[in-house]
Coordinates of C-alpha atoms in Angstrom, one line a residue:
Chain A
M18 CA -7.0 0.7 -5.9
G19 CA -9.6 2.9 -5.5
L20 CA -9.9 6.3 -4.7
T21 CA -6.8 8.3 -3.5
Y22 CA -7.0 10.9 -1.6
I23 CA -3.3 12.6 -1.3
P24 CA -3.3 16.7 -1.6
P25 CA -0.6 17.1 0.5
I26 CA -0.4 20.8 -1.6
D27 CA -3.1 22.4 1.1
P28 CA -4.9 25.8 0.0
R29 CA -2.5 28.1 1.3
G30 CA 0.4 26.7 -0.6
Q31 CA 1.9 24.1 1.4
L32 CA 2.9 20.4 0.7
A33 CA 2.5 19.4 4.4
P34 CA 4.3 20.1 7.3
G35 CA 8.0 19.5 7.5
Q36 CA 10.7 21.1 5.6
V37 CA 11.3 20.6 1.7
F38 CA 15.2 19.9 0.7
C39 CA 16.1 20.1 -2.8
V40 CA 19.0 18.3 -4.5
N41 CA 20.3 19.0 -8.0
S42 CA 24.0 17.7 -9.2
R43 CA 23.8 19.9 -12.0
N44 CA 24.5 23.5 -10.0
G45 CA 23.7 21.9 -6.3
S46 CA 26.6 22.1 -3.5
D47 CA 27.0 20.4 -0.3
S48 CA 29.5 22.8 0.7
G49 CA 27.1 25.9 2.2
N50 CA 24.1 25.7 0.3
H51 CA 21.3 25.1 2.7
G52 CA 19.5 23.0 0.1
K53 CA 15.6 25.4 0.6
S54 CA 15.5 26.4 -2.8
W55 CA 16.9 25.1 -6.2
D56 CA 19.1 28.2 -6.2
R57 CA 21.0 26.6 -2.8
A58 CA 20.1 23.0 -3.8
M59 CA 22.4 21.0 -3.1
A60 CA 24.8 18.5 -4.7
T61 CA 22.8 14.9 -3.6
V62 CA 20.7 13.1 -1.8
D63 CA 22.7 12.0 1.3
A64 CA 23.5 15.4 2.1
A65 CA 20.1 16.5 1.5
V66 CA 18.8 13.7 4.3
N67 CA 21.4 14.6 6.9
L68 CA 19.6 17.8 7.1
C69 CA 16.2 16.1 7.4
T70 CA 14.3 15.2 10.9
A71 CA 12.9 12.5 11.7
N72 CA 9.2 11.7 11.7
T73 CA 8.5 15.2 10.7
N74 CA 7.6 14.5 6.9
D75 CA 10.4 16.4 5.8
T76 CA 10.7 15.6 1.7
I77 CA 13.2 15.9 -0.5
L78 CA 13.0 16.6 -4.2
V79 CA 15.2 15.4 -7.0
A80 CA 16.0 17.4 -10.4
P81 CA 15.3 15.6 -13.1
E82 CA 18.4 15.8 -14.5
H83 CA 20.6 14.8 -11.3
T84 CA 22.9 12.3 -12.0
E85 CA 24.8 10.7 -8.9
T86 CA 27.6 7.8 -8.6
I87 CA 26.8 6.3 -5.7
T88 CA 30.4 4.1 -4.3
A89 CA 30.2 2.7 -1.3
D90 CA 28.0 0.7 0.8
S91 CA 25.2 3.2 2.1
G92 CA 26.8 5.8 -0.3
I93 CA 22.8 6.7 0.3
D94 CA 21.3 6.4 3.7
I95 CA 18.2 7.0 4.3
D96 CA 18.1 6.6 8.0
Q97 CA 15.3 9.3 9.6
A98 CA 12.1 7.9 10.0
G99 CA 9.3 8.9 7.2
V100 CA 12.0 11.4 4.9
S101 CA 10.1 10.7 1.0
V102 CA 13.1 11.0 -1.5
I103 CA 11.1 12.3 -5.0
G104 CA 12.6 13.0 -8.0
L105 CA 10.9 15.0 -10.5
R106 CA 10.3 13.3 -13.6
N107 CA 9.3 14.9 -17.3
G108 CA 8.7 11.7 -18.9
K109 CA 10.9 9.2 -18.8
T110 CA 13.7 11.4 -17.8
M111 CA 13.9 11.3 -13.8
P112 CA 17.1 11.0 -11.4
T113 CA 19.7 8.6 -11.6
L114 CA 22.0 7.2 -9.2
V115 CA 24.8 5.1 -10.5
F116 CA 26.8 2.4 -8.6
Q117 CA 29.7 1.5 -9.3
G118 CA 33.8 1.4 -8.1
A119 CA 32.3 -1.2 -5.2
A120 CA 29.7 -4.3 -5.2
T121 CA 28.7 -3.3 -2.2
A122 CA 27.5 0.5 -3.4
D123 CA 23.8 0.7 -2.2
C124 CA 20.9 3.5 -1.2
K125 CA 19.6 2.2 1.7
L126 CA 16.3 2.7 2.7
A127 CA 17.1 1.9 6.6
A128 CA 14.4 3.8 8.5
A129 CA 10.9 3.6 9.1
G130 CA 7.9 5.3 6.9
V131 CA 11.0 6.4 4.2
S132 CA 9.8 6.3 0.7
I133 CA 12.0 7.2 -2.6
H134 CA 9.8 8.0 -6.0
N135 CA 11.2 8.1 -9.6
F136 CA 14.4 7.4 -9.3
K137 CA 16.6 4.9 -11.7
F138 CA 19.0 3.1 -10.1
H139 CA 22.0 1.6 -12.6
S140 CA 24.1 -0.8 -12.3
N141 CA 27.4 0.1 -13.4
L142 CA 29.9 -2.7 -12.5
D143 CA 29.8 -6.2 -12.2
A144 CA 28.1 -8.4 -9.5
T145 CA 26.7 -5.7 -7.6
T146 CA 25.0 -7.2 -4.5
G147 CA 21.1 -5.0 -4.2
V148 CA 22.1 -1.5 -5.6
V149 CA 18.6 -0.4 -3.3
E150 CA 18.5 -1.9 0.3
V151 CA 15.6 -1.8 2.4
S152 CA 15.7 -2.5 6.0
G153 CA 13.3 -0.4 7.9
T154 CA 9.3 -0.7 8.3
D155 CA 6.6 0.3 5.9
C156 CA 8.9 1.8 3.2
A157 CA 7.8 2.5 -0.1
L158 CA 9.5 2.3 -3.3
I159 CA 7.1 3.6 -6.2
D160 CA 7.8 4.1 -10.1
C161 CA 11.6 3.6 -10.0
E162 CA 13.7 1.7 -13.0
Y163 CA 16.7 -0.4 -12.5
Q164 CA 19.0 -1.3 -15.1
D165 CA 22.3 -3.3 -15.9
T166 CA 24.6 -1.1 -17.5
T167 CA 27.4 -3.2 -17.4
D168 CA 27.6 -6.9 -16.7
T169 CA 24.6 -8.5 -14.5
A170 CA 23.9 -7.7 -10.9
T171 CA 24.0 -10.6 -8.4
D172 CA 21.0 -9.3 -7.0
G173 CA 18.9 -6.0 -7.8
I174 CA 16.8 -5.4 -5.0
M175 CA 17.2 -6.5 -1.4
L176 CA 14.9 -6.4 1.5
I177 CA 16.2 -7.4 4.9
D178 CA 14.6 -9.0 7.5
G179 CA 11.8 -7.0 9.2
A180 CA 11.3 -4.7 6.1
D181 CA 7.7 -5.2 7.3
R182 CA 4.8 -4.1 5.1
C183 CA 7.1 -2.3 2.2
L184 CA 5.4 -1.5 -1.2
I185 CA 7.2 -2.1 -4.4
D186 CA 4.7 -0.4 -6.9
G187 CA 5.5 0.8 -10.5
L188 CA 9.1 -1.0 -10.5
R189 CA 10.9 -1.2 -14.2
Y190 CA 13.4 -3.8 -13.6
F191 CA 15.9 -4.2 -17.1
G192 CA 18.6 -6.8 -16.7
G193 CA 20.9 -8.1 -19.0
A194 CA 20.2 -10.6 -21.3
A195 CA 23.5 -12.9 -20.0
V196 CA 24.5 -14.8 -16.6
G197 CA 25.2 -13.9 -13.1
T198 CA 22.1 -12.5 -11.7
N199 CA 20.5 -14.8 -9.0
A200 CA 17.5 -12.6 -8.4
A201 CA 16.2 -8.9 -9.2
I202 CA 14.3 -8.7 -6.1
A203 CA 15.5 -11.0 -3.2
V204 CA 13.7 -10.9 -0.1
D205 CA 14.8 -11.8 3.3
G206 CA 11.9 -11.5 6.1
A207 CA 9.4 -8.9 4.9
D208 CA 6.4 -10.1 6.0
D209 CA 3.2 -8.0 4.4
L210 CA 5.4 -6.7 1.1
E211 CA 3.4 -6.9 -1.3
I212 CA 4.7 -6.2 -4.8
R213 CA 2.5 -5.2 -8.4
N214 CA 2.2 -3.1 -11.1
S215 CA 5.4 -4.2 -12.2
Y216 CA 7.8 -5.2 -15.4
I217 CA 11.0 -7.5 -14.2
Y218 CA 13.1 -8.8 -17.2
G219 CA 16.6 -10.3 -16.7
N220 CA 18.3 -13.7 -16.3
F221 CA 17.8 -15.1 -12.9
A222 CA 19.7 -18.2 -11.7
V223 CA 17.5 -18.2 -9.1
G224 CA 14.1 -17.1 -9.4
A225 CA 12.9 -13.0 -10.2
I226 CA 11.7 -12.2 -6.7
D227 CA 13.1 -14.5 -4.2
F228 CA 12.4 -15.3 -0.8
R229 CA 15.2 -16.5 0.8
T230 CA 16.9 -16.5 4.5
T231 CA 14.0 -15.8 6.1
A232 CA 10.6 -16.6 5.5
S233 CA 7.9 -13.7 4.5
S234 CA 4.3 -13.9 5.5
R235 CA 1.7 -12.8 4.1
V236 CA 3.3 -11.3 1.0
N237 CA 1.1 -9.9 -2.3
L238 CA 2.5 -10.4 -5.4
H239 CA -0.1 -9.4 -8.6
N240 CA -0.3 -7.7 -11.5
L241 CA 3.7 -8.2 -12.7
K242 CA 5.0 -9.4 -16.0
I243 CA 8.2 -11.5 -15.3
W244 CA 10.3 -12.9 -18.0
T245 CA 13.4 -14.6 -17.0
A246 CA 15.8 -15.7 -19.6
N247 CA 17.8 -18.1 -17.1
S248 CA 17.5 -21.7 -18.2
A249 CA 16.3 -22.5 -14.4
D250 CA 12.8 -21.2 -15.6
I251 CA 11.6 -19.6 -12.5
A252 CA 10.0 -16.5 -11.8
V253 CA 8.7 -16.2 -8.2
V254 CA 10.9 -19.3 -5.5
D255 CA 10.4 -19.9 -2.0
T256 CA 14.1 -20.5 -1.7
I257 CA 13.7 -20.5 2.2
T258 CA 10.5 -22.3 2.2
A259 CA 7.7 -21.6 4.5
S260 CA 6.4 -18.3 3.3
T261 CA 2.5 -17.5 3.1
G262 CA 0.5 -15.8 0.7
F263 CA -1.0 -14.6 -2.5
I264 CA 0.8 -14.9 -5.9
G265 CA -2.1 -13.4 -8.7
P266 CA -3.7 -13.0 -9.9
N267 CA -2.9 -10.9 -12.8
L268 CA 0.8 -12.5 -13.2
Q269 CA 2.3 -13.1 -16.7
I270 CA 5.1 -15.0 -16.6
M271 CA 7.7 -15.8 -19.3
L272 CA 10.3 -18.7 -19.5
T273 CA 13.6 -19.6 -21.5
D274 CA 13.0 -22.8 -22.2
D275 CA 10.2 -25.3 -24.1
A276 CA 10.4 -27.9 -21.2
A277 CA 7.8 -29.1 -18.3
N278 CA 8.8 -25.6 -16.2
I279 CA 4.7 -24.5 -16.0
T280 CA 4.0 -25.7 -12.8
T281 CA 7.8 -24.5 -11.4
A282 CA 7.4 -21.2 -12.7
V283 CA 6.3 -19.9 -9.7
T284 CA 7.5 -22.4 -7.0
G285 CA 6.7 -22.5 -3.3
A286 CA 4.5 -25.0 -1.5
T287 CA 3.0 -22.5 0.7
F288 CA 2.1 -19.6 -1.1
Q289 CA -1.2 -19.9 -2.4
F290 CA -2.2 -19.0 -5.9
F291 CA -5.2 -16.7 -7.6
D292 CA -5.4 -17.1 -11.7
P293 CA -4.9 -15.8 -14.0
I294 CA -1.5 -16.6 -13.8
Y295 CA -0.2 -16.8 -17.4
I296 CA 3.0 -18.1 -18.9
C297 CA 4.1 -18.8 -21.6
N298 CA 7.6 -21.1 -22.1
A299 CA 8.0 -20.8 -26.3
A300 CA 8.2 -17.8 -29.0
G301 CA 5.5 -18.1 -31.1
E302 CA 2.8 -19.8 -28.3
K303 CA 0.4 -18.5 -26.6
A304 CA 0.5 -18.6 -23.0
M305 CA -1.6 -21.0 -20.4
L306 CA -2.8 -20.8 -17.1
T307 CA -0.3 -22.1 -14.4
N308 CA -1.0 -25.6 -13.6
I309 CA -0.7 -25.9 -10.3
T310 CA -3.4 -28.2 -8.4
A311 CA -6.7 -26.3 -8.0
S312 CA -8.2 -26.4 -5.0
T313 CA -11.4 -28.6 -4.1
H314 CA -14.1 -28.5 -2.3
A315 CA -13.3 -31.1 0.0
Chain B
M14 CA -4.0 10.2 -8.0
S15 CA -1.3 10.9 -6.1
W16 CA 0.6 14.7 -5.6
V17 CA 3.8 13.1 -7.2
E18 CA 1.5 11.8 -10.3
K19 CA 0.3 15.3 -10.3
L20 CA 3.6 17.1 -10.3
N21 CA 4.9 14.6 -12.9
N22 CA 1.4 15.3 -15.1
M23 CA 1.8 19.5 -14.3
N24 CA 4.1 20.0 -17.6
P25 CA 5.0 22.4 -18.3
V26 CA 4.4 23.8 -15.3
A27 CA 6.4 21.0 -14.0
Q28 CA 9.4 23.3 -15.0
D29 CA 8.7 25.8 -13.4
V30 CA 8.0 23.4 -10.1
A31 CA 11.5 22.0 -10.5
L32 CA 13.0 24.6 -11.4
G33 CA 11.7 27.8 -10.4
D34 CA 10.9 29.5 -6.9
R35 CA 7.8 28.5 -7.4
I36 CA 7.7 24.9 -5.2
L37 CA 5.8 26.0 -2.8
T38 CA 2.8 27.9 -3.9
A39 CA 0.8 25.9 -6.0
S40 CA -2.4 25.7 -5.0
V41 CA -5.6 23.6 -4.6
Q42 CA -9.2 25.5 -4.7
T43 CA -11.6 24.2 -2.1
P44 CA -14.2 25.4 -0.7
G45 CA -14.8 25.4 2.6
N46 CA -12.3 25.7 5.7
A47 CA -9.1 23.9 6.1
Y48 CA -7.8 22.9 9.5
F49 CA -4.6 20.9 10.7
V50 CA -3.8 18.6 13.1
D51 CA -0.2 17.6 14.3
S52 CA 0.7 15.7 17.6
T53 CA 4.3 16.4 17.3
N54 CA 4.1 20.3 16.8
G55 CA 0.3 21.7 17.6
V56 CA -1.5 22.3 20.6
D57 CA -4.7 22.4 21.7
D58 CA -4.7 25.4 22.9
P59 CA -7.4 28.8 22.1
D60 CA -3.9 30.7 21.0
F61 CA -3.7 28.0 18.5
N62 CA -6.8 28.1 15.8
G63 CA -5.6 25.0 13.8
T64 CA -5.6 27.0 10.3
S65 CA -2.5 26.7 9.3
W66 CA 0.3 23.8 10.0
T67 CA 1.8 26.5 12.5
E68 CA -0.8 26.9 14.0
A69 CA -2.3 23.6 14.1
K70 CA -4.2 21.5 16.8
A71 CA -2.9 18.4 18.0
T72 CA -5.8 16.1 18.4
I73 CA -8.0 15.5 15.3
D74 CA -11.1 15.6 17.6
E75 CA -10.3 19.8 18.5
A76 CA -10.5 20.5 15.1
V77 CA -13.6 18.7 14.2
N78 CA -15.0 21.0 16.7
L79 CA -13.5 23.8 14.6
C80 CA -15.4 22.8 11.6
T81 CA -18.6 24.1 10.3
A82 CA -22.0 21.2 9.3
D83 CA -22.4 21.2 5.0
N84 CA -19.4 24.2 4.4
G85 CA -16.7 21.5 2.8
D86 CA -14.2 21.5 5.6
I87 CA -11.4 19.8 5.4
I88 CA -9.0 18.8 8.3
Y89 CA -5.5 17.4 7.3
V90 CA -3.5 15.5 9.4
A91 CA 0.3 15.3 9.2
P92 CA 2.2 12.0 8.2
F93 CA 3.7 11.6 11.6
H94 CA 1.0 12.5 14.2
A95 CA 0.1 9.8 17.0
E96 CA -3.1 10.5 18.9
D97 CA -4.6 7.7 21.3
L98 CA -7.8 6.8 21.0
A99 CA -8.2 5.9 25.0
A100 CA -12.6 6.3 25.5
D101 CA -15.4 5.8 23.3
S102 CA -15.7 8.7 21.3
A103 CA -12.2 9.7 21.4
V104 CA -12.6 11.5 18.0
D105 CA -15.9 12.1 17.4
I106 CA -16.3 13.0 13.9
D107 CA -19.6 14.7 14.9
V108 CA -20.3 17.5 12.3
A109 CA -21.7 17.0 8.9
G110 CA -19.7 17.2 5.2
V111 CA -16.1 17.1 7.7
T112 CA -13.5 15.5 5.4
I113 CA -10.6 14.5 7.3
I114 CA -7.5 13.5 5.4
G115 CA -4.2 12.4 6.2
I116 CA -1.3 13.3 4.9
K117 CA 0.3 10.1 3.1
I118 CA 3.4 9.6 1.1
G119 CA 4.8 6.2 0.7
R120 CA 3.7 4.2 3.7
Q121 CA 3.6 7.0 5.8
M122 CA 0.2 8.7 7.0
P123 CA -1.4 9.3 10.6
T124 CA -1.8 6.9 13.2
L125 CA -4.7 6.1 15.9
T126 CA -4.2 4.3 18.5
A127 CA -6.6 2.2 20.7
T128 CA -5.9 2.1 24.0
V129 CA -9.2 0.7 26.0
I130 CA -11.5 -1.7 24.6
A131 CA -13.6 1.1 23.8
G132 CA -11.4 3.3 22.3
D133 CA -12.6 4.7 18.6
L134 CA -13.3 7.2 16.0
K135 CA -16.7 7.8 15.1
L136 CA -18.1 8.8 11.9
A137 CA -21.0 9.9 13.7
A138 CA -22.4 12.7 11.1
A139 CA -23.5 12.9 7.7
N140 CA -21.3 12.7 4.6
T141 CA -17.9 12.6 6.8
T142 CA -15.0 10.8 5.4
I143 CA -11.8 9.8 6.9
A144 CA -8.6 9.0 4.5
N145 CA -5.6 7.8 5.0
L146 CA -5.1 7.0 8.7
R147 CA -3.7 4.1 10.3
F148 CA -5.4 2.5 13.2
L149 CA -3.4 0.8 15.7
G150 CA -4.9 -2.0 18.3
G151 CA -3.2 -1.1 21.2
V152 CA -5.0 -3.4 23.0
D153 CA -6.8 -6.7 23.4
A154 CA -10.6 -7.3 22.3
T155 CA -10.8 -3.6 21.3
T156 CA -14.7 -3.7 19.7
G157 CA -14.7 -1.2 16.8
C158 CA -12.0 1.2 16.9
I159 CA -14.0 3.1 13.8
E160 CA -17.9 3.3 13.7
V161 CA -19.7 3.9 11.6
S162 CA -23.3 5.7 12.7
A163 CA -24.0 8.4 9.8
A164 CA -25.3 7.5 6.4
D165 CA -23.3 8.6 3.0
C166 CA -19.9 8.4 4.8
T167 CA -16.6 7.1 3.6
V168 CA -13.7 5.5 4.9
V169 CA -10.7 5.1 2.2
G170 CA -6.8 4.5 2.1
C171 CA -7.1 3.3 5.6
E172 CA -5.5 0.5 7.2
Y173 CA -5.8 -1.5 10.6
R174 CA -3.1 -3.3 12.5
D175 CA -3.1 -5.2 15.3
S176 CA -0.5 -4.3 17.1
T177 CA -1.3 -6.2 20.7
D178 CA -3.2 -9.1 21.0
Q179 CA -6.5 -9.0 18.6
A180 CA -9.5 -6.7 18.0
T181 CA -12.7 -8.3 18.6
D182 CA -14.0 -6.5 15.7
I183 CA -12.6 -3.9 13.8
L184 CA -14.8 -1.4 11.9
I185 CA -18.7 -1.3 12.9
T186 CA -21.9 0.0 11.6
T187 CA -24.8 1.1 13.2
A188 CA -27.9 1.1 11.6
A189 CA -27.7 4.4 10.0
A190 CA -25.2 3.9 8.1
D191 CA -26.1 3.8 4.8
R192 CA -25.0 4.1 1.6
L193 CA -21.6 4.0 3.6
L194 CA -18.6 3.4 1.2
I195 CA -15.2 1.7 2.3
D196 CA -12.3 1.7 -0.2
D197 CA -8.8 0.7 0.2
F198 CA -9.4 -0.4 3.9
R199 CA -6.0 -2.6 4.4
V200 CA -6.7 -5.1 7.5
I201 CA -3.3 -7.1 8.8
G202 CA -4.6 -8.7 12.1
A203 CA -3.4 -11.3 14.4
S204 CA -2.7 -15.0 13.0
V205 CA -4.0 -16.1 16.0
G206 CA -8.1 -16.7 16.8
G207 CA -9.8 -13.7 19.2
S208 CA -11.8 -11.9 16.3
A209 CA -15.0 -11.9 15.5
S210 CA -14.8 -10.0 12.3
A211 CA -12.6 -7.1 10.2
I212 CA -16.0 -5.4 9.1
A213 CA -19.2 -5.3 10.8
L214 CA -22.3 -4.4 9.3
V215 CA -25.3 -3.2 10.6
G216 CA -28.0 -2.2 8.7
A217 CA -26.1 -0.4 6.7
D218 CA -27.8 -0.4 3.5
D219 CA -26.8 0.3 -0.1
T220 CA -22.9 -0.3 1.8
V221 CA -20.6 -0.6 -1.1
I222 CA -16.6 -2.6 -0.1
R223 CA -14.6 -2.2 -2.8
N224 CA -10.2 -2.3 -3.1
C225 CA -10.3 -3.9 0.5
K226 CA -7.3 -6.1 1.8
I227 CA -8.2 -8.4 4.6
Y228 CA -6.3 -10.6 6.8
G229 CA -7.1 -12.3 10.1
N230 CA -8.1 -15.1 12.2
F231 CA -12.1 -14.3 11.9
S232 CA -14.4 -16.4 14.0
V233 CA -17.4 -15.3 12.6
G234 CA -16.5 -14.0 9.2
A235 CA -14.1 -11.1 8.2
I236 CA -16.9 -8.9 6.7
D237 CA -20.3 -9.9 8.9
F238 CA -23.4 -8.9 8.5
R239 CA -25.5 -9.0 11.4
T240 CA -28.1 -7.7 14.2
T241 CA -30.3 -6.1 11.2
L242 CA -30.2 -7.1 7.8
S243 CA -28.3 -4.7 5.4
A244 CA -29.9 -3.9 1.5
R245 CA -28.3 -3.8 -1.8
V246 CA -24.6 -4.2 -0.5
K247 CA -21.9 -4.3 -3.2
I248 CA -18.7 -6.3 -2.4
H249 CA -16.0 -6.8 -5.0
D250 CA -12.4 -6.4 -6.1
C251 CA -11.0 -7.4 -2.6
D252 CA -8.5 -10.1 -1.5
I253 CA -9.9 -11.5 2.3
W254 CA -7.8 -14.2 3.8
T255 CA -9.1 -16.3 7.3
E256 CA -6.9 -18.5 9.7
N257 CA -10.0 -19.2 11.0
A258 CA -11.4 -22.9 11.3
A259 CA -14.7 -21.2 10.3
D260 CA -13.6 -20.8 7.0
V261 CA -15.4 -17.7 6.6
A262 CA -14.7 -15.0 4.5
I263 CA -18.2 -13.2 4.3
V264 CA -21.4 -14.0 6.4
D265 CA -24.4 -13.2 6.3
T266 CA -25.5 -14.1 9.9
I267 CA -29.0 -12.2 10.4
T268 CA -30.1 -13.5 7.2
S269 CA -31.7 -11.5 4.4
S270 CA -29.3 -9.1 3.6
T271 CA -29.1 -8.7 0.1
G272 CA -26.8 -7.8 -2.4
Q273 CA -24.1 -8.1 -4.9
I274 CA -21.0 -10.3 -3.7
G275 CA -18.2 -10.1 -6.7
P276 CA -16.5 -9.4 -9.2
R277 CA -12.7 -10.2 -8.5
I278 CA -12.9 -10.8 -4.7
N279 CA -10.0 -14.1 -4.1
I280 CA -10.5 -15.9 -0.9
V281 CA -8.0 -17.7 1.2
L282 CA -9.2 -20.2 3.8
Q283 CA -7.5 -22.3 6.3
D284 CA -8.4 -26.0 6.0
D285 CA -8.7 -28.1 3.2
A286 CA -12.2 -29.2 3.8
D287 CA -15.9 -28.6 2.0
N288 CA -16.0 -24.9 2.6
I289 CA -15.5 -23.6 -0.6
Q290 CA -19.1 -23.3 -1.0
T291 CA -20.0 -21.3 2.2
A292 CA -16.5 -19.2 1.8
V293 CA -19.5 -16.7 1.1
T294 CA -22.6 -17.4 3.6
G295 CA -26.0 -15.3 3.0
A296 CA -28.7 -16.9 1.3
T297 CA -30.0 -13.9 0.2
F298 CA -27.2 -12.5 -1.7
H299 CA -25.7 -12.9 -5.5
I300 CA -22.8 -14.0 -6.8
V301 CA -21.6 -11.8 -9.7
G302 CA -18.3 -12.6 -11.5
D303 CA -15.6 -13.8 -10.7
V304 CA -15.4 -15.0 -7.4
Q305 CA -12.1 -17.1 -6.3
V306 CA -11.6 -19.3 -3.4
V307 CA -8.2 -21.1 -2.3
N308 CA -8.1 -23.3 0.7
A309 CA -4.7 -25.1 1.0
V310 CA -1.3 -24.4 0.2
N311 CA 0.0 -25.1 -2.9
E312 CA -3.2 -24.6 -4.3
K313 CA -4.5 -22.7 -7.1
S314 CA -7.8 -20.9 -6.6
I315 CA -11.5 -22.3 -7.9
P316 CA -14.5 -20.2 -8.8
I317 CA -16.8 -20.4 -5.7
T318 CA -18.9 -23.7 -5.9
W319 CA -22.4 -21.6 -5.8
T320 CA -25.3 -23.0 -8.2
E321 CA -25.5 -21.1 -11.7
S322 CA -28.1 -19.1 -12.8
A323 CA -29.9 -20.7 -15.4
E324 CA -33.0 -19.5 -18.0
V325 CA -35.8 -21.2 -16.7

């Protein structure tokens, strides 16, 4: 993308309007601390969210070594509009959320304009049903990482109907090689969604990115590497049908079976496609461009 | 680079940022004065001098009035700031060299809503810039909620969305808007008819439009060169999708505009018809590099079918 003028550290050293809260599981506490310095940090992200005020640009900074176990639905509920939860990152060290104890354990982006940056999500239980759930409009998931650490998730990230204009940028998704997963990203009616600059690996019985339940309009998927180890051999699929949008350019897809699956690697009769969309379906081969029918001047 | 990336790249300083007490003390050197706008906590009153968030002004125009021309002044706008464009020139950036920066984190950024047809923000002085502002069309048939009427202006990282009916035009220029840069502009127009164009350029020589994503139902064209020809324009790295049966993404209505169209332009048209060639219409443009067009669902794009140059 183009130039980005985002200097929230203004000349007086203020980050921006709004409060800043700190979270650090190593030495923070949710009892008695105000969260406004690292010395008095909160221990959990949800406790810090509860200190925030909607639409005041409150920001939560999370220490790189922060580790938090999420055991329930809405274990973290970012339900204050406009709150940003930012993991501080040193190389590959970034805050880690471990989901276990219940298949429904998740972190919710449940208000408009919230964002989460630089987090690792570890699914530490079989058949989790979306450890990240986005239901607010204009939310963003930036430079985060997902990993199946125990068995395989059923779905990795869920976008609920109404999560319009969501941005997923820089996601690295390391799913399990074994079967058990439907989709890395399941999208239920998220209009104007953009997914870009991401790498997705797993064994996806439905598709790495699955548009389901409610059609999504004008989606934009580009600059993605997707590798599915499932014999369904599908990277992107519009299960619900009637979803629309740009697919491509710069998609690189790896399939499992050396079969007649190039055309259906992206399945959606109402999508439109922009090359290069490269697909490779066998080791020792190089990719070919998708063989979806090309438009004609007629 | 976002501030998050900056923080990440500040190692070993990042250690202090993360673990010390200097989290709010990092600074960026800028010339000129800095002013602050916050519709929630600010006040347009002389007692509020606009020089800090706690003394913020409530409207952008009030902050512009504090600026000095060609002084490198910057106006920062809170991400939750909301302001109506309730009149022509509701925000008039008429002080040369002023930069207005919306604080953007994730998808949250300041919002300006056009509430009358002529309601607009004007870049009316040379070298002015707006960045990271979201515009909403709050009434039907707005006639350009962003108007550029001076040279060397920049619109970067901004977004427009039809929230009520649809705009007639969204970003318009006068013939004085030479060397305009439109970068990373996202338009989410309405799917129904009513719009003429997203960007209407009137004699804006040397304009650059890049990294834009434009969707709507444009009866003329998503980008329309009209009234006065524009010379030496460059349009590249854009996605354009029109739902209108005119099936035109870029058009030189006035004729004789010149410039480079492409590379890396992806166009979606409405009708499965003989419209690939005319998706970009302008007999004096040059197509350079990859300009792809798709005109039916479940099809992939093909290169635009303009005549190729030949070594003659």
